[in-house]
PDB file of C-alpha atoms in Angstrom:
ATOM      1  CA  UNK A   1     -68.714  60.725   0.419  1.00 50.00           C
ATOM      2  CA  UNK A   2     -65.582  58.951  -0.698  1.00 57.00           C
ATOM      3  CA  UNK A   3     -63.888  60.077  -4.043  1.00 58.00           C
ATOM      4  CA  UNK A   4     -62.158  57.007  -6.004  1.00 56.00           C
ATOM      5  CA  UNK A   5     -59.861  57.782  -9.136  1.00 54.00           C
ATOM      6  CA  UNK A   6     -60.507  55.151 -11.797  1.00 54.00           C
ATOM      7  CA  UNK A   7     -57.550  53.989 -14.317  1.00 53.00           C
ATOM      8  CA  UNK A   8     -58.552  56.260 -16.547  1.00 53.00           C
ATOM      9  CA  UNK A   9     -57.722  59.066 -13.669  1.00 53.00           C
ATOM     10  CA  UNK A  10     -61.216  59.331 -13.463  1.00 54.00           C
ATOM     11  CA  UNK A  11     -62.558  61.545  -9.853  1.00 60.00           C
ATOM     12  CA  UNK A  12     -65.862  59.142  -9.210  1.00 61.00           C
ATOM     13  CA  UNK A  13     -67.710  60.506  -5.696  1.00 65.00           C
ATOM     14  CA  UNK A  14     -69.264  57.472  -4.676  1.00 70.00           C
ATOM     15  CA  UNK A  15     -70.939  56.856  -1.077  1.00 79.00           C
ATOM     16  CA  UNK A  16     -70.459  54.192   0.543  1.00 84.00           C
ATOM     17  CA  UNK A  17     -73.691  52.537   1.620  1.00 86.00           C
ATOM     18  CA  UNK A  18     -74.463  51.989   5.608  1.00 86.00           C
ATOM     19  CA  UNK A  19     -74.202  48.944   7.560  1.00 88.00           C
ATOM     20  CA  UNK A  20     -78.132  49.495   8.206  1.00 88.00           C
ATOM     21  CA  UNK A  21     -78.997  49.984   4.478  1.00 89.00           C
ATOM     22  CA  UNK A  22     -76.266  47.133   3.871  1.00 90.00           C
ATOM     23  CA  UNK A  23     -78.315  44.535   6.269  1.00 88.00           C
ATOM     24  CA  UNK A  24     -82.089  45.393   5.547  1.00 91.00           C
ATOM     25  CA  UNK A  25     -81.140  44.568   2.061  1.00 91.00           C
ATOM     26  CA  UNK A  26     -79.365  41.322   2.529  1.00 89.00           C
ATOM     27  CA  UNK A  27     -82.266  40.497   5.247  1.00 91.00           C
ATOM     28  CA  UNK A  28     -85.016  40.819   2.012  1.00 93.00           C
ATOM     29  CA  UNK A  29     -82.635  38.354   0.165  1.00 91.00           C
ATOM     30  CA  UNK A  30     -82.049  36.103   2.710  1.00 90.00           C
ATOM     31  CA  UNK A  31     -86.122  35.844   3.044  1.00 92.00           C
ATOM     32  CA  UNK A  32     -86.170  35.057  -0.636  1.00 93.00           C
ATOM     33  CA  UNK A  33     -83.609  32.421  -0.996  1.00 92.00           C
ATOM     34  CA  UNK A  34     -85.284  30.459   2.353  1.00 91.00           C
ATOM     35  CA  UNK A  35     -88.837  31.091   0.204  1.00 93.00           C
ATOM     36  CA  UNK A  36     -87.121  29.518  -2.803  1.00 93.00           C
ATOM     37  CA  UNK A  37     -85.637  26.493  -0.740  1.00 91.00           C
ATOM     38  CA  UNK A  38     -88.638  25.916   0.600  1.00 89.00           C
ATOM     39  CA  UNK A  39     -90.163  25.648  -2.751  1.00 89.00           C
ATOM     40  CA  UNK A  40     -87.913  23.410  -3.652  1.00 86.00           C
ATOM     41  CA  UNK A  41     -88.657  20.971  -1.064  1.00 81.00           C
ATOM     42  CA  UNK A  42     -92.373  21.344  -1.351  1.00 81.00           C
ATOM     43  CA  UNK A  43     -91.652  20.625  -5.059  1.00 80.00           C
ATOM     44  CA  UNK A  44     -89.595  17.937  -5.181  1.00 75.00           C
ATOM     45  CA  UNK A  45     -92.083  16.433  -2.066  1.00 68.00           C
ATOM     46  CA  UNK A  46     -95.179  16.856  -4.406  1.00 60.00           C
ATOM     47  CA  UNK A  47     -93.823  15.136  -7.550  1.00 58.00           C
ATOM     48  CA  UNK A  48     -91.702  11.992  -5.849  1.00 60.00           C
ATOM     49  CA  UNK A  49     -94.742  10.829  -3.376  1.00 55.00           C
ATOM     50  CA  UNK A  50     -93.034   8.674  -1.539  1.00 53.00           C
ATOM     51  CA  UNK A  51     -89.432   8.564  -2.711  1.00 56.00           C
ATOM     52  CA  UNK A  52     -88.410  11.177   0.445  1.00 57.00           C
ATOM     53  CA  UNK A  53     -89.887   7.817   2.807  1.00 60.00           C
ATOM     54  CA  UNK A  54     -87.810   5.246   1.305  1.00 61.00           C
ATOM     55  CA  UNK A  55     -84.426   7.375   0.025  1.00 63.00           C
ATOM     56  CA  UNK A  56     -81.651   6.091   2.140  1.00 68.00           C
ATOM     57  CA  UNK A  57     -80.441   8.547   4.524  1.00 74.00           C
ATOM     58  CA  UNK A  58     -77.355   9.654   3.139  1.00 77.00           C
ATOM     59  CA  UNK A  59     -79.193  10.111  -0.100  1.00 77.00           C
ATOM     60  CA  UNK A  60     -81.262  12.369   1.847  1.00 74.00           C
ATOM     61  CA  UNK A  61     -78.858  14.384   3.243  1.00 79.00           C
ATOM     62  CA  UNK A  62     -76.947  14.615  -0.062  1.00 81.00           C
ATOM     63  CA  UNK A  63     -80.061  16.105  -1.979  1.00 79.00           C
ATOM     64  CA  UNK A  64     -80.690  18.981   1.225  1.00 82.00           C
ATOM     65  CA  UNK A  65     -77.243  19.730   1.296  1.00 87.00           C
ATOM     66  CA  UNK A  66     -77.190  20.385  -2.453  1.00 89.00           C
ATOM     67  CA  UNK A  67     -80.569  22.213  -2.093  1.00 89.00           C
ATOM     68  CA  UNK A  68     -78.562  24.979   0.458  1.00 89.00           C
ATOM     69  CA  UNK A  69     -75.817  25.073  -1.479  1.00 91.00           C
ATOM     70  CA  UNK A  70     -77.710  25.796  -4.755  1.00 91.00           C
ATOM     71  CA  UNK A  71     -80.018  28.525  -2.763  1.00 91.00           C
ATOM     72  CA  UNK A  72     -77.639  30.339  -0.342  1.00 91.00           C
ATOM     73  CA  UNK A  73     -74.389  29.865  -2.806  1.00 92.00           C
ATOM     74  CA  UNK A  74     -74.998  29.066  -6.268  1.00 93.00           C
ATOM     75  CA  UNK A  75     -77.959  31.633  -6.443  1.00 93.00           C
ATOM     76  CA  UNK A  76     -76.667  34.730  -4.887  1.00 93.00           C
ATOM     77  CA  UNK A  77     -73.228  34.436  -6.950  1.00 94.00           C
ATOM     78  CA  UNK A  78     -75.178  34.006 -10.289  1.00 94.00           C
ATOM     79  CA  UNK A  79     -77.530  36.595  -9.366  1.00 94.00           C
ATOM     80  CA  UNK A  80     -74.748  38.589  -8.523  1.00 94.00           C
ATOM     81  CA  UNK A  81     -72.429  38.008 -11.556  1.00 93.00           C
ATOM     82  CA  UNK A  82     -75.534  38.689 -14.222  1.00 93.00           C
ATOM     83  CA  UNK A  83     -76.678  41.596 -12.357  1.00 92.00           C
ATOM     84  CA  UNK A  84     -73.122  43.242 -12.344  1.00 91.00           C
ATOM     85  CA  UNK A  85     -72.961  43.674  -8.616  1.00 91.00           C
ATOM     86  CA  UNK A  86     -77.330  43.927  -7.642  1.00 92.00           C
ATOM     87  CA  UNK A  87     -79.557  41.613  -5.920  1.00 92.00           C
ATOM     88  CA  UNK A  88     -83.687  42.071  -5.555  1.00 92.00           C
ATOM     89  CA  UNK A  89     -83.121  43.275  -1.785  1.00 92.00           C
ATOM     90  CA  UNK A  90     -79.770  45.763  -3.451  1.00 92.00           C
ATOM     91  CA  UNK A  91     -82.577  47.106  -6.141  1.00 92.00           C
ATOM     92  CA  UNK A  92     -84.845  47.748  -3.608  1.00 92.00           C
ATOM     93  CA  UNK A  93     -82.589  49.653  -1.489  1.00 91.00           C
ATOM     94  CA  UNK A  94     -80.434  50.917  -3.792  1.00 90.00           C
ATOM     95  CA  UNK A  95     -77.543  49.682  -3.007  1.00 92.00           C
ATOM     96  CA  UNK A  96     -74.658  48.065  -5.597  1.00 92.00           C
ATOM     97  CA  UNK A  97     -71.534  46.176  -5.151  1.00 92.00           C
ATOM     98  CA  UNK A  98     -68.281  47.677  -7.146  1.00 90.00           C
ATOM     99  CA  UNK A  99     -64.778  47.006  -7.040  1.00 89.00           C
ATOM    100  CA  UNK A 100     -62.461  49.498  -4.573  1.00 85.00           C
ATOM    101  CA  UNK A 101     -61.635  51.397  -7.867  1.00 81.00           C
ATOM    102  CA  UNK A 102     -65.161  51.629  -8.439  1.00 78.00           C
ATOM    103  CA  UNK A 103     -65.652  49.194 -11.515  1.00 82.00           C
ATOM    104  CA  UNK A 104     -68.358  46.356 -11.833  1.00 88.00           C
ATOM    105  CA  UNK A 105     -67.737  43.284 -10.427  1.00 92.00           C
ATOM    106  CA  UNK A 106     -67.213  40.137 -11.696  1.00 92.00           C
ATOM    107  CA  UNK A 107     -67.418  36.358 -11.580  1.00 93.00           C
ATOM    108  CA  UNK A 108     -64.325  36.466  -9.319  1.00 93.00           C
ATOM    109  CA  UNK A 109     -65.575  38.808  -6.772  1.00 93.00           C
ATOM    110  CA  UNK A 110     -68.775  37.250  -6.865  1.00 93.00           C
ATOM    111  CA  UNK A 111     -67.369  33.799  -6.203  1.00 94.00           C
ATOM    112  CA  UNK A 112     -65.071  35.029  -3.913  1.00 94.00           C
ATOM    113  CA  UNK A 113     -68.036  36.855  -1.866  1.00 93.00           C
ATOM    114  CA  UNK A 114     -70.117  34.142  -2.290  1.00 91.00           C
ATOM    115  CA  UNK A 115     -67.764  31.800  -1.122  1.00 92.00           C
ATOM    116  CA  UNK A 116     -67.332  33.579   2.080  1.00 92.00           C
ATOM    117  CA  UNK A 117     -70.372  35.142   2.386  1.00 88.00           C
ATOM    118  CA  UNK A 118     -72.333  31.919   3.288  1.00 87.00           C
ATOM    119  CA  UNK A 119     -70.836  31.016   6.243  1.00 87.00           C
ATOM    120  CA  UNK A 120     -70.313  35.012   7.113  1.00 87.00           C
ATOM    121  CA  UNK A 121     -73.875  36.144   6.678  1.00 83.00           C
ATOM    122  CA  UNK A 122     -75.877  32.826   7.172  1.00 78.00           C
ATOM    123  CA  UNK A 123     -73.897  30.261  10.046  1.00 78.00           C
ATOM    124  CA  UNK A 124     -73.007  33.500  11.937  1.00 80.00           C
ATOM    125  CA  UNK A 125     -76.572  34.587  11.862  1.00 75.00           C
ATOM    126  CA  UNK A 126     -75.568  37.988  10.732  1.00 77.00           C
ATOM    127  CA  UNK A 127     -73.249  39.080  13.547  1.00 83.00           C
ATOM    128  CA  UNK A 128     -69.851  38.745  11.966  1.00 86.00           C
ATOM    129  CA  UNK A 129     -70.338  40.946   8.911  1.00 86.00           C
ATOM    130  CA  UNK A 130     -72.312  43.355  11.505  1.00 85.00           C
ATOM    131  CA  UNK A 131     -69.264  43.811  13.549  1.00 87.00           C
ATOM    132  CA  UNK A 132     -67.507  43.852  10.438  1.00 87.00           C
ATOM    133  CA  UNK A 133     -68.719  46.621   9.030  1.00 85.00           C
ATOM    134  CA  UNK A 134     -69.142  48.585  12.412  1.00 86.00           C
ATOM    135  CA  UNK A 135     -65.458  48.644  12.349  1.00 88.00           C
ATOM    136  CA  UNK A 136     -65.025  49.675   8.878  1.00 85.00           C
ATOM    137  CA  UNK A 137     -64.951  52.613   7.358  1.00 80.00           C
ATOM    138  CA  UNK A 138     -66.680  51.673   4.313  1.00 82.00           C
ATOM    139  CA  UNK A 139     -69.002  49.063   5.639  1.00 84.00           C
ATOM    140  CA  UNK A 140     -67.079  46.070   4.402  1.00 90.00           C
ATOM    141  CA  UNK A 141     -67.953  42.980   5.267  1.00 90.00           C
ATOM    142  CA  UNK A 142     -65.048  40.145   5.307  1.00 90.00           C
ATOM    143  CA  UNK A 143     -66.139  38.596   1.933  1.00 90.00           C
ATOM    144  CA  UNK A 144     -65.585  42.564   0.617  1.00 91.00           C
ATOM    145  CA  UNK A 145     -62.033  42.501   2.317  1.00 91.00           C
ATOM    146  CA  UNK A 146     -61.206  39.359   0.476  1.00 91.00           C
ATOM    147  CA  UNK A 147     -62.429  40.297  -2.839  1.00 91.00           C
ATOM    148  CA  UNK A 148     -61.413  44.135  -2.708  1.00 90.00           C
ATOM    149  CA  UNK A 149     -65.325  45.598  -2.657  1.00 92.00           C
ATOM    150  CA  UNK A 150     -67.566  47.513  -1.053  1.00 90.00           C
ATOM    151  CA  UNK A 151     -71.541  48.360  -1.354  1.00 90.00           C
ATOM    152  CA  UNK A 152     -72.384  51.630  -2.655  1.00 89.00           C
ATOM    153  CA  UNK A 153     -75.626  54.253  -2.956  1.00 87.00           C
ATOM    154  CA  UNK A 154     -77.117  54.708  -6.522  1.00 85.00           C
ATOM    155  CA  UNK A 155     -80.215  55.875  -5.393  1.00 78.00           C
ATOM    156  CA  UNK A 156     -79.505  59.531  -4.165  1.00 71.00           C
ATOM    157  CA  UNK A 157     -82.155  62.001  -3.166  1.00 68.00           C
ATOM    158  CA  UNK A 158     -83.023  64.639  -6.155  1.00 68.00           C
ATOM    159  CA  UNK A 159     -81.248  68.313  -4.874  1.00 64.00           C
ATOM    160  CA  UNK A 160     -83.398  71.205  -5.926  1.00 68.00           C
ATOM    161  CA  UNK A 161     -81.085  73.866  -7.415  1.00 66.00           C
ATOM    162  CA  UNK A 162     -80.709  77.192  -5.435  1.00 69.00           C
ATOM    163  CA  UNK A 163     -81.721  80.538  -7.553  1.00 74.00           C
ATOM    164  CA  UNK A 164     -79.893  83.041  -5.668  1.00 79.00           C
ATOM    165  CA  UNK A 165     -79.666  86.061  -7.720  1.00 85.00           C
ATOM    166  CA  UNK A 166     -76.075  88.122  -7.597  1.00 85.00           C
ATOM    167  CA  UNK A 167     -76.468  90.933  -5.151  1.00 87.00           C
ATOM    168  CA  UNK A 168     -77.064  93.994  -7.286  1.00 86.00           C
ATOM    169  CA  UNK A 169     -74.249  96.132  -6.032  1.00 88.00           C
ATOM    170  CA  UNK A 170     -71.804  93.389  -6.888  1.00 87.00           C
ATOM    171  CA  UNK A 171     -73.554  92.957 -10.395  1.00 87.00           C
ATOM    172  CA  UNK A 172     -70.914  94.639 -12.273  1.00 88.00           C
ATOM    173  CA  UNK A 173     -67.762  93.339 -10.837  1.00 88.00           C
ATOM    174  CA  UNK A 174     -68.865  89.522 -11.645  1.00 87.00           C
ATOM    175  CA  UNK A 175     -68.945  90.341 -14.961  1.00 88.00           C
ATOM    176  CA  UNK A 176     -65.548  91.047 -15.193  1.00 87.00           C
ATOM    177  CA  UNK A 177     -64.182  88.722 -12.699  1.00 86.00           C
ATOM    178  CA  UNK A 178     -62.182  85.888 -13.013  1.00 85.00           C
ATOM    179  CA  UNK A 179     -64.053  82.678 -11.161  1.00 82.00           C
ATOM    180  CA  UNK A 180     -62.898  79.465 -12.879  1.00 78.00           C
ATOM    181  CA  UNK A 181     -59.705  78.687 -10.148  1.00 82.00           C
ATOM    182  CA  UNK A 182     -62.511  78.139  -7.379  1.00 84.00           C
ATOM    183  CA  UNK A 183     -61.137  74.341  -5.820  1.00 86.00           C
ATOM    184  CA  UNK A 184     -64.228  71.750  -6.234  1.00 83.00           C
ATOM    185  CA  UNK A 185     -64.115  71.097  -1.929  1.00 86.00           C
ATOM    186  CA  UNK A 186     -64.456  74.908  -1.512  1.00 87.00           C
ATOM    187  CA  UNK A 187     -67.015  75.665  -3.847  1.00 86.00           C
ATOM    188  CA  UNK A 188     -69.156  72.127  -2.509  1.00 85.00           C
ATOM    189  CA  UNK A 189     -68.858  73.671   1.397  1.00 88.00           C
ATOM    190  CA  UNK A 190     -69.923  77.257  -0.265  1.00 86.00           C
ATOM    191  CA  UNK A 191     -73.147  75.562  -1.628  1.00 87.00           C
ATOM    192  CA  UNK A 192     -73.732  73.666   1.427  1.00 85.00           C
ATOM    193  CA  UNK A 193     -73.762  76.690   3.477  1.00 86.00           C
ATOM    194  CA  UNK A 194     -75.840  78.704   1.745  1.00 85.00           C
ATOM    195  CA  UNK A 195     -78.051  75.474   0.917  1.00 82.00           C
ATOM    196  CA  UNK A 196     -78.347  75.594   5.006  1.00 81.00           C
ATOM    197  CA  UNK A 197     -78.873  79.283   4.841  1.00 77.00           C
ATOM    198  CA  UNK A 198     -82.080  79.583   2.477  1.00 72.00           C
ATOM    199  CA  UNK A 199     -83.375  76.270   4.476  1.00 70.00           C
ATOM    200  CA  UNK A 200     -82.395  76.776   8.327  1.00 66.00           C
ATOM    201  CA  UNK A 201     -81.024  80.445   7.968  1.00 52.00           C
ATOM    202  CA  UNK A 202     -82.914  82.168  11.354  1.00 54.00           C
ATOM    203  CA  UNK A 203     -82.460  82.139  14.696  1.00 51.00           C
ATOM    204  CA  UNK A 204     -79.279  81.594  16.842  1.00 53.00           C
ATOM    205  CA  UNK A 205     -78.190  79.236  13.683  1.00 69.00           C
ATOM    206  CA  UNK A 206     -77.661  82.836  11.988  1.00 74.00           C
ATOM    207  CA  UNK A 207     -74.570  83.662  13.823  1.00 76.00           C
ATOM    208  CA  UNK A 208     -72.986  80.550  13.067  1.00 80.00           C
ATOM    209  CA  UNK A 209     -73.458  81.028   9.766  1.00 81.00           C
ATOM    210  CA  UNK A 210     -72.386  83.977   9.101  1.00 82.00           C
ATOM    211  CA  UNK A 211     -69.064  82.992  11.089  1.00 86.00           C
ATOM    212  CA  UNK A 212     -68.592  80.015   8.637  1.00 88.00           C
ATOM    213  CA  UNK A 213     -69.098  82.692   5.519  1.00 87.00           C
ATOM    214  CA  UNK A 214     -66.409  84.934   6.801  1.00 88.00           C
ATOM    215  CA  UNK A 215     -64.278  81.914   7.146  1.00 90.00           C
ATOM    216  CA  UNK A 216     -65.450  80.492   3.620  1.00 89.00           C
ATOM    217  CA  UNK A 217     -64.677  84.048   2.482  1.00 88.00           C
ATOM    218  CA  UNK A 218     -61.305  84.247   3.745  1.00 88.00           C
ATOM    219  CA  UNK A 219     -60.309  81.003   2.014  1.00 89.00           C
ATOM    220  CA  UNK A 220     -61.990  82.067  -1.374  1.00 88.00           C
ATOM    221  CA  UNK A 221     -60.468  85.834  -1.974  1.00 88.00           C
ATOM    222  CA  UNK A 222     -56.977  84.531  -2.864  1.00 89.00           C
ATOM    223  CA  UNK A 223     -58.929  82.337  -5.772  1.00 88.00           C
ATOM    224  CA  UNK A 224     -60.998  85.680  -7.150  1.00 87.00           C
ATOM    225  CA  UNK A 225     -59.613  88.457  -9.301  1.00 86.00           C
ATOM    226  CA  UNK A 226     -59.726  91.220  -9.459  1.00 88.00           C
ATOM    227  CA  UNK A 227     -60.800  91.417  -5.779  1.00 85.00           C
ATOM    228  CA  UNK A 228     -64.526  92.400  -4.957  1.00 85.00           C
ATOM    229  CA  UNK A 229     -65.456  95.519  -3.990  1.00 86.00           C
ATOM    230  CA  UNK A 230     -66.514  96.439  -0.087  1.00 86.00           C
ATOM    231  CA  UNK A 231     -69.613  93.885   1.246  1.00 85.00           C
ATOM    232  CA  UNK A 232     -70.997  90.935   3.465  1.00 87.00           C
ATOM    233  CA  UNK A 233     -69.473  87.814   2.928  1.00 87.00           C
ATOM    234  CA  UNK A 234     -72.603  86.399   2.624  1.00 87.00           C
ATOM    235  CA  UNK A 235     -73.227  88.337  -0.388  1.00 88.00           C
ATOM    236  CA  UNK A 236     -69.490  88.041  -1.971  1.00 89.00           C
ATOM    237  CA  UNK A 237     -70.328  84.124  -1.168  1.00 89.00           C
ATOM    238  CA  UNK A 238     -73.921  84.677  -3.425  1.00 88.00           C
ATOM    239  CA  UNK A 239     -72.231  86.651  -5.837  1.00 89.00           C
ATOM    240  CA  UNK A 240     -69.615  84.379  -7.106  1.00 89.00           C
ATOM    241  CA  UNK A 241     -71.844  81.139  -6.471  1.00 88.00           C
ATOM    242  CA  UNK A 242     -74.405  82.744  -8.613  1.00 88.00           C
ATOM    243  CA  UNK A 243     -72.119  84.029 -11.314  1.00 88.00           C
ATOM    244  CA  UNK A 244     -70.592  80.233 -11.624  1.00 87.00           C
ATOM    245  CA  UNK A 245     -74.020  79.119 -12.206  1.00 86.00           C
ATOM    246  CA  UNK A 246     -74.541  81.518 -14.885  1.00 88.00           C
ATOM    247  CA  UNK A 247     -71.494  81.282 -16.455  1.00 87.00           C
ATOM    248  CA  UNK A 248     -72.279  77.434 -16.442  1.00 87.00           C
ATOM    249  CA  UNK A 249     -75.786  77.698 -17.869  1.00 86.00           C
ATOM    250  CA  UNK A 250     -74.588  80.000 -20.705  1.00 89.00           C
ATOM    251  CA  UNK A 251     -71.938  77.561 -21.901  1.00 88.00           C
ATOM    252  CA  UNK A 252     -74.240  74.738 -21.809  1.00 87.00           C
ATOM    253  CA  UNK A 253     -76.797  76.526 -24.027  1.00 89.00           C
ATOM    254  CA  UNK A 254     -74.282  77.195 -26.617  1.00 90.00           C
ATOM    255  CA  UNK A 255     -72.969  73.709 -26.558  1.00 88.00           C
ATOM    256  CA  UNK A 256     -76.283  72.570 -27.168  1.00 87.00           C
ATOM    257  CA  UNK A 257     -76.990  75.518 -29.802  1.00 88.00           C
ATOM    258  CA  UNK A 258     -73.771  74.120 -31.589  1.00 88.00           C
ATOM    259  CA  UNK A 259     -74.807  71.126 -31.219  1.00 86.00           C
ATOM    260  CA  UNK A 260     -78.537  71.369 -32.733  1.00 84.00           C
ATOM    261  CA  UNK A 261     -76.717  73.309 -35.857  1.00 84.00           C
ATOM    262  CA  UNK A 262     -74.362  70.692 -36.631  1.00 81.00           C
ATOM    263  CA  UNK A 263     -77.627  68.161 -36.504  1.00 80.00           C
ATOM    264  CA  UNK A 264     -79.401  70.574 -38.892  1.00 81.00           C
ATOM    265  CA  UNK A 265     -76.288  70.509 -41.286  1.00 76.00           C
ATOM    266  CA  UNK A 266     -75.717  66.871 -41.109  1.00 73.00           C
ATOM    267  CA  UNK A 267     -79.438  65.980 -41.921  1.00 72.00           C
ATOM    268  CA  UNK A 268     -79.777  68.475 -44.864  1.00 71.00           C
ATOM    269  CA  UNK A 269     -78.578  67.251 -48.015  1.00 61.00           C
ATOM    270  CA  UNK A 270     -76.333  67.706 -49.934  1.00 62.00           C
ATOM    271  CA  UNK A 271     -74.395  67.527 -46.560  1.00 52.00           C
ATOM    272  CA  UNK A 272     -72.506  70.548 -47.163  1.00 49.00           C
TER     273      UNK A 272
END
């Protein structure tokens, strides 16, 4: 996961897609634009008989070199531009090109990856932006160097929500204690942890974990107060990851409570 701050000092978390995920996706494209130039020729062979017999050679070569131009580098940079950063084989595995500061792209970048990408991803067969983005740490390719992008994943797997209730001997101190300094990174390795522990908790993965929690617990305390009274840290972990959902879900219901009421009062007249 790589965390970009916008203009607007915006905190976007936006993963980078793989070089795997990358190439299957501009394989599927590069099968379509072939099936399109291929129509093309089949095309412009049906209609003009026997025009292809008699055109003079360097006509010939003209009109296929403007055919691969218009389907490997015309195409894919309109496609591109419209689509604000997608292509069919991106759509299908959800990936997206953005800028570095995670914007949309636009008829620059495209160009400029277009551009490059043709004799990148097409003369090279595929094994320059491989190595490419083997060596990077964001799976850039060299028209993404040049034009300051990178491919991303918008298709992320649903997370079910963990419903860990607070331990009931430690029910009383969460409601009076003070949770909302808890630093983002420490509360997302908290979740992960005891994410692992309802899913792969058993065994001689147990120990582990429950070294990790006393570690996780040492680095939370100074962020809690008043401090907790005497238990596990597995359970001071539950308690205060379970009161911060609470806490959350109450303030969302009366945002939307206040929210419904000022709908009522704006749609019943006299407005007042």
């Amino acid at each position: 996961m790589r965390t970009v701050i916008t203009g607007e000092a915006v905190r976007l978390e936006l993963p980078p897609a793989s070089v795997a995920v990358r190439g299957t996706s501009l394989l599927i494209d590069l099968v379509i634009y072939v099936l399109i130039y291929i129509g093309i020729q089949l095309l412009f062979g049906y209609y003009s008989g026997q025009i292809f017999q008699t055109m003079d050679p360097a006509m010939y070569a003209a009109f296929s070199l403007s055919t691969v131009v218009l389907c490997f580098v015309i195409l894919p940079i309109t496609i591109e531009t419209l689509s604000r950063g997608r292509s069919v084989g991106r759509l299908i595995m959800g990936v997206r090109i953005v800028r570095d500061d995670g914007g949309t792209v636009r008829l620059r970048h495209a160009l400029i990856r277009g551009l490059i990408g043709f004799p990148e991803n097409f003369l090279s067969f595929g094994v320059l932006p491989l190595f490419c983005g083997m060596i990077n740490a964001r799976g850039k390719r060299l028209g993404d160097m040049a034009a300051g992008t990178y491919g991303i994943l918008v298709r992320q797997p649903k997370v079910k929500p963990m419903m860990l209730p607070v331990p009931q001997h430690l029910t009383s101190w969460t409601q009076i204690a003070d949770l909302g300094r808890i630093p983002d990174r420490l509360a997302l390795r908290i979740s992960r942890l005891l994410r692992r522990m309802e899913t792969t908790g058993r065994g001689d993965n147990l120990g582990v974990l429950h070294r990790t929690a006393d570690q996780l617990a040492d680095q939370l305390r100074p962020h809690i107060s008043p401090p907790p009274p005497p238990s596990s840290s597995m359970d001071f972990l539950i308690a205060v990851m379970a009161e911060r959902r609470n806490r959350e879900y109450r303030r969302l219901r009366r945002q939307q409570e206040r929210t419904g009421e000022l709908s009522r009062r704006l749609h019943t007249l006299p407005y007042s």
